[in-house]
Short mmCIF file of C-alpha atoms in Angstrom, two decimals:
data_model
loop_
_atom_site.label_atom_id
_atom_site.label_comp_id
_atom_site.label_asym_id
_atom_site.label_seq_id
_atom_site.Cartn_x
_atom_site.Cartn_y
_atom_site.Cartn_z
CA UNK A 21 24.41 -13.60 -46.68
CA UNK A 22 26.16 -10.93 -44.65
CA UNK A 23 24.40 -8.16 -42.74
CA UNK A 24 25.84 -5.60 -45.17
CA UNK A 25 24.03 -7.46 -47.94
CA UNK A 26 20.83 -7.30 -45.87
CA UNK A 27 20.80 -3.68 -44.70
CA UNK A 28 17.14 -3.85 -43.66
CA UNK A 29 17.62 -6.91 -41.45
CA UNK A 30 15.96 -6.31 -38.08
CA UNK A 31 13.64 -3.63 -39.49
CA UNK A 32 9.92 -3.89 -40.09
CA UNK A 33 8.62 -1.95 -43.08
CA UNK A 34 4.91 -1.28 -42.76
CA UNK A 35 3.07 -0.10 -45.86
CA UNK A 36 -0.31 1.48 -46.40
CA UNK A 37 -2.40 -0.07 -49.19
CA UNK A 38 -4.84 2.32 -50.89
CA UNK A 39 -3.12 5.16 -52.69
CA UNK A 40 0.30 3.87 -51.67
CA UNK A 41 0.57 0.39 -53.18
CA UNK A 42 -2.59 0.18 -55.29
CA UNK A 43 -4.77 2.67 -57.09
CA UNK A 44 -8.37 3.34 -56.08
CA UNK A 45 -9.49 2.29 -59.53
CA UNK A 46 -12.80 3.42 -60.97
CA UNK A 47 -14.61 4.52 -57.84
CA UNK A 48 -17.63 5.66 -59.85
CA UNK A 49 -18.03 2.20 -61.34
CA UNK A 50 -17.89 0.61 -57.89
CA UNK A 51 -20.40 3.09 -56.48
CA UNK A 52 -22.80 2.65 -59.41
CA UNK A 53 -22.66 -1.15 -59.09
CA UNK A 54 -23.30 -0.99 -55.33
CA UNK A 55 -26.33 1.24 -55.78
CA UNK A 56 -27.74 -0.80 -58.68
CA UNK A 57 -27.39 -4.09 -56.79
CA UNK A 58 -28.82 -2.58 -53.59
CA UNK A 59 -31.84 -1.58 -55.67
CA UNK A 60 -32.25 -5.05 -57.13
CA UNK A 61 -32.06 -6.75 -53.74
CA UNK A 62 -34.47 -4.31 -52.10
CA UNK A 63 -36.87 -4.59 -55.03
CA UNK A 64 -36.86 -8.39 -54.69
CA UNK A 65 -37.89 -7.97 -51.04
CA UNK A 66 -40.75 -5.66 -51.95
CA UNK A 67 -39.06 -2.32 -51.30
CA UNK A 68 -39.49 -0.34 -54.50
CA UNK A 69 -37.38 2.80 -54.26
CA UNK A 70 -36.67 5.64 -56.65
CA UNK A 71 -33.06 5.25 -57.89
CA UNK A 72 -32.29 8.86 -56.93
CA UNK A 73 -33.43 8.31 -53.33
CA UNK A 74 -31.42 5.14 -52.96
CA UNK A 75 -28.33 6.70 -54.54
CA UNK A 76 -28.39 9.70 -52.21
CA UNK A 77 -28.89 7.54 -49.14
CA UNK A 78 -26.12 5.06 -49.97
CA UNK A 79 -23.65 7.80 -50.84
CA UNK A 80 -24.47 9.87 -47.77
CA UNK A 81 -24.15 6.99 -45.32
CA UNK A 82 -20.81 5.98 -46.86
CA UNK A 83 -19.50 9.52 -46.55
CA UNK A 84 -20.64 9.68 -42.94
CA UNK A 85 -18.92 6.39 -42.11
CA UNK A 86 -15.67 7.58 -43.72
CA UNK A 87 -15.90 10.90 -41.85
CA UNK A 88 -16.50 9.06 -38.59
CA UNK A 89 -13.47 6.85 -39.10
CA UNK A 90 -11.18 9.74 -40.00
CA UNK A 91 -12.28 12.15 -37.28
CA UNK A 92 -13.02 9.83 -34.34
CA UNK A 93 -10.67 7.01 -35.39
CA UNK A 94 -13.47 4.55 -34.61
CA UNK A 95 -13.75 1.51 -36.85
CA UNK A 96 -17.25 1.41 -38.38
CA UNK A 97 -18.79 -2.06 -38.48
CA UNK A 98 -19.85 -3.26 -41.94
CA UNK A 99 -23.25 -4.42 -40.68
CA UNK A 100 -23.77 -1.03 -39.04
CA UNK A 101 -22.98 0.70 -42.35
CA UNK A 102 -25.63 -1.30 -44.18
CA UNK A 103 -28.00 -0.89 -41.26
CA UNK A 104 -27.65 2.87 -41.48
CA UNK A 105 -28.85 2.72 -45.10
CA UNK A 106 -31.89 0.68 -44.12
CA UNK A 107 -32.65 2.94 -41.17
CA UNK A 108 -32.68 6.02 -43.39
CA UNK A 109 -34.98 4.24 -45.82
CA UNK A 110 -37.25 3.11 -42.95
CA UNK A 111 -36.71 -0.56 -43.82
CA UNK A 112 -36.55 -3.19 -41.08
CA UNK A 113 -32.94 -4.29 -40.69
CA UNK A 114 -33.90 -7.45 -38.77
CA UNK A 115 -34.57 -9.46 -41.92
CA UNK A 116 -31.48 -11.68 -41.82
CA UNK A 117 -31.51 -12.78 -45.46
CA UNK A 118 -31.91 -9.20 -46.67
CA UNK A 119 -29.01 -7.98 -44.53
CA UNK A 120 -26.79 -10.83 -45.68
CA UNK A 121 -27.36 -10.04 -49.34
CA UNK A 122 -26.86 -6.31 -48.89
CA UNK A 123 -23.67 -6.84 -46.90
CA UNK A 124 -22.28 -9.01 -49.70
CA UNK A 125 -23.05 -6.30 -52.24
CA UNK A 126 -21.64 -3.57 -49.99
CA UNK A 127 -18.38 -5.37 -49.27
CA UNK A 128 -17.65 -6.65 -52.78
CA UNK A 129 -18.37 -3.45 -54.73
CA UNK A 130 -14.71 -2.45 -54.56
CA UNK A 131 -13.82 -5.30 -56.91
CA UNK A 132 -15.81 -3.53 -59.63
CA UNK A 133 -13.38 -0.61 -59.41
CA UNK A 134 -10.58 -2.87 -60.74
CA UNK A 135 -7.75 -1.29 -58.68
CA UNK A 136 -4.22 -2.00 -59.89
CA UNK A 137 -0.74 -1.90 -58.34
CA UNK A 138 0.87 1.51 -58.61
CA UNK A 139 3.73 1.33 -61.14
CA UNK A 140 6.92 0.12 -59.52
CA UNK A 141 5.24 -1.02 -56.29
CA UNK A 142 5.70 -4.76 -56.82
CA UNK A 143 9.36 -4.37 -57.72
CA UNK A 144 9.89 -2.14 -54.68
CA UNK A 145 8.39 -4.76 -52.36
CA UNK A 146 10.67 -7.42 -53.82
CA UNK A 147 13.73 -5.21 -53.35
CA UNK A 148 12.80 -4.41 -49.73
CA UNK A 149 12.36 -8.10 -49.03
CA UNK A 150 15.69 -8.92 -50.70
CA UNK A 151 17.37 -6.34 -48.46
CA UNK A 152 16.16 -8.22 -45.37
CA UNK A 153 13.18 -6.12 -44.37
CA UNK A 154 10.08 -7.63 -42.80
CA UNK A 155 7.11 -6.48 -44.88
CA UNK A 156 3.78 -5.72 -43.24
CA UNK A 157 0.65 -4.38 -44.87
CA UNK A 158 -1.16 -1.97 -42.54
CA UNK A 159 -4.45 -0.78 -43.96
CA UNK A 160 -7.61 0.91 -42.79
CA UNK A 161 -10.81 -0.73 -44.01
CA UNK A 162 -14.28 0.71 -44.35
CA UNK A 163 -16.81 -1.00 -46.64
CA UNK A 164 -14.30 -3.66 -47.67
CA UNK A 165 -13.48 -6.17 -44.90
CA UNK A 166 -10.24 -8.07 -44.57
CA UNK A 167 -11.45 -11.22 -46.37
CA UNK A 168 -12.35 -9.24 -49.49
CA UNK A 169 -9.08 -7.34 -49.27
CA UNK A 170 -7.25 -10.66 -49.25
CA UNK A 171 -9.13 -11.76 -52.37
CA UNK A 172 -8.12 -8.52 -54.08
CA UNK A 173 -4.50 -8.76 -52.97
CA UNK A 174 -4.30 -12.37 -54.11
CA UNK A 175 -5.76 -11.49 -57.50
CA UNK A 176 -3.16 -8.73 -57.87
CA UNK A 177 -0.31 -11.04 -56.86
CA UNK A 178 0.48 -8.98 -53.77
CA UNK A 179 -0.68 -11.11 -50.85
CA UNK A 180 2.37 -13.37 -50.79
CA UNK A 181 4.69 -10.35 -50.75
CA UNK A 182 3.94 -9.71 -47.07
CA UNK A 183 5.06 -11.38 -43.87
CA UNK A 184 1.96 -10.07 -42.12
CA UNK A 185 -1.20 -8.13 -42.96
CA UNK A 186 -3.15 -5.96 -40.51
CA UNK A 187 -6.55 -4.46 -41.24
CA UNK A 188 -8.34 -1.97 -39.03
CA UNK A 189 -11.55 -3.99 -39.34
CA UNK A 190 -9.83 -6.91 -37.60
CA UNK A 191 -8.07 -4.74 -35.02
CA UNK A 192 -11.17 -2.74 -34.11
CA UNK A 193 -9.26 0.54 -34.34
CA UNK A 194 -8.03 2.55 -37.31
CA UNK A 195 -4.96 4.57 -38.20
CA UNK A 196 -3.79 7.02 -36.89
CA UNK A 197 -4.51 5.36 -33.52
CA UNK A 198 -1.20 4.29 -31.93
CA UNK A 199 -2.66 0.87 -31.15
CA UNK A 200 -2.49 0.03 -34.86
CA UNK A 201 1.24 0.65 -35.05
CA UNK A 202 1.79 -1.01 -31.68
CA UNK A 203 0.16 -4.13 -33.15
CA UNK A 204 2.58 -4.01 -36.09
CA UNK A 205 5.56 -3.94 -33.72
CA UNK A 206 4.14 -6.52 -31.31
CA UNK A 207 3.39 -9.06 -34.01
CA UNK A 208 6.87 -8.52 -35.48
CA UNK A 209 8.40 -8.84 -32.00
CA UNK A 210 10.11 -5.56 -32.76
CA UNK A 211 10.52 -2.29 -30.85
CA UNK A 212 8.53 0.61 -32.28
CA UNK A 213 11.69 2.48 -33.21
CA UNK A 214 12.60 -0.35 -35.59
CA UNK A 215 9.37 0.10 -37.55
CA UNK A 216 9.14 2.38 -40.59
CA UNK A 217 5.67 3.05 -41.92
CA UNK A 218 5.20 4.14 -45.54
CA UNK A 219 2.00 5.85 -46.65
CA UNK A 220 0.42 8.64 -48.65
CA UNK A 221 -1.84 10.22 -46.01
CA UNK A 222 -0.39 12.93 -43.78
CA UNK A 223 -2.81 12.27 -40.91
CA UNK A 224 -3.32 8.53 -40.83
CA UNK A 225 0.11 7.44 -42.07
CA UNK A 226 2.67 10.10 -41.22
CA UNK A 227 1.26 11.64 -38.04
CA UNK A 228 -0.06 8.27 -36.92
CA UNK A 229 3.25 6.46 -37.27
CA UNK A 230 5.33 9.18 -35.70
CA UNK A 231 2.84 9.70 -32.90
CA UNK A 232 3.12 6.00 -32.05
CA UNK A 233 6.92 6.14 -31.92
CA UNK A 234 7.64 4.69 -35.37
CA UNK A 235 9.48 6.28 -38.27
CA UNK A 236 7.54 7.49 -41.29
CA UNK A 237 8.12 7.84 -45.02
CA UNK A 238 5.69 9.80 -47.15
CA UNK A 239 4.62 8.59 -50.59
CA UNK A 240 4.22 11.96 -52.23
CA UNK A 241 3.73 11.45 -55.98
CA UNK A 242 2.68 15.05 -56.60
CA UNK A 243 5.47 16.54 -54.47
CA UNK A 244 3.06 18.46 -52.28
CA UNK A 245 4.45 20.23 -49.19
CA UNK A 246 5.45 17.57 -46.68
CA UNK A 247 6.12 17.40 -42.94
CA UNK A 248 9.51 18.89 -42.01
CA UNK A 249 12.27 16.27 -41.95
CA UNK A 250 9.91 13.49 -43.06
CA UNK A 251 11.56 11.78 -46.05
CA UNK A 252 9.33 11.41 -49.08
CA UNK A 253 9.43 9.84 -52.53
CA UNK A 254 7.44 10.27 -55.71
CA UNK A 255 8.42 7.10 -57.58
CA UNK A 256 8.40 3.62 -56.04
CA UNK A 257 11.75 2.92 -57.68
CA UNK A 258 13.19 5.37 -55.12
CA UNK A 259 11.77 3.62 -52.05
CA UNK A 260 14.18 0.69 -51.42
CA UNK A 261 17.28 2.89 -51.51
CA UNK A 262 15.56 5.51 -49.36
CA UNK A 263 14.71 2.90 -46.72
CA UNK A 264 18.26 1.53 -46.75
CA UNK A 265 19.59 5.05 -46.30
CA UNK A 266 17.30 5.66 -43.33
CA UNK A 267 17.92 2.32 -41.66
CA UNK A 268 21.69 2.60 -41.93
CA UNK A 269 21.78 6.22 -40.74
CA UNK A 270 23.27 6.97 -37.34
CA UNK A 271 20.77 6.42 -34.54
CA UNK A 272 20.97 10.06 -33.47
CA UNK A 273 19.85 11.19 -36.92
CA UNK A 274 16.81 8.93 -36.84
CA UNK A 275 15.95 10.09 -33.33
CA UNK A 276 16.13 13.75 -34.41
CA UNK A 277 13.70 13.06 -37.25
CA UNK A 278 11.23 11.48 -34.87
CA UNK A 279 11.64 14.20 -32.27
CA UNK A 280 10.89 16.90 -34.86
CA UNK A 281 7.27 15.69 -34.97
CA UNK A 282 6.71 16.02 -31.21
#
């Protein structure tokens, strides 16, 4: 196959997961299941809590962990997240069996949300791959560690679409830290300026990628105001052609797009 038939050859296309490739699903169902199962486990260990108290504590600690990740770019440890719940409830976190059960509940709750691929995403991945692009999944994690993400991706038929998968929980840092995007390039044995990251979040995906020296494409399904000169798309059917257009553009044009962010 000729290079013209593989216009993305030599390029690494990094894609965000949540909100870009898959939906968040029924978050309320996942939250309700987590809280109910937390209650059952704690009750079995002799900690009888009012459902309202447990619900408030679990929700608050999750919100605080998410805020910490987004504002400090630190990667919260799953055990620390569960430990924070126990600390607020004044329950000893040193009981190993209790912690193990609660961590399992905490990390698997997302499966109850039943997330699904965003329409057109699977076809877009196949088209990018057919055009010669190296596909990398680059996702922040919070309550859901990489092993559970892999279960979910496998169930959705997405895991085998990627040449590599990177999760912030494994890296120890989260987007928009430049180390995340540097890891994408390093593992692909590619320079940063041959990496295009696709995502829906202005801070973690767009600013993060451009700040690290990569190119960025914004998944913008609602056509909200976007960063100047950052290409965006609202329908995944648009993405393969958009990437080909960017990757075959003159180098000076790509450089000017990146420089506009600095």
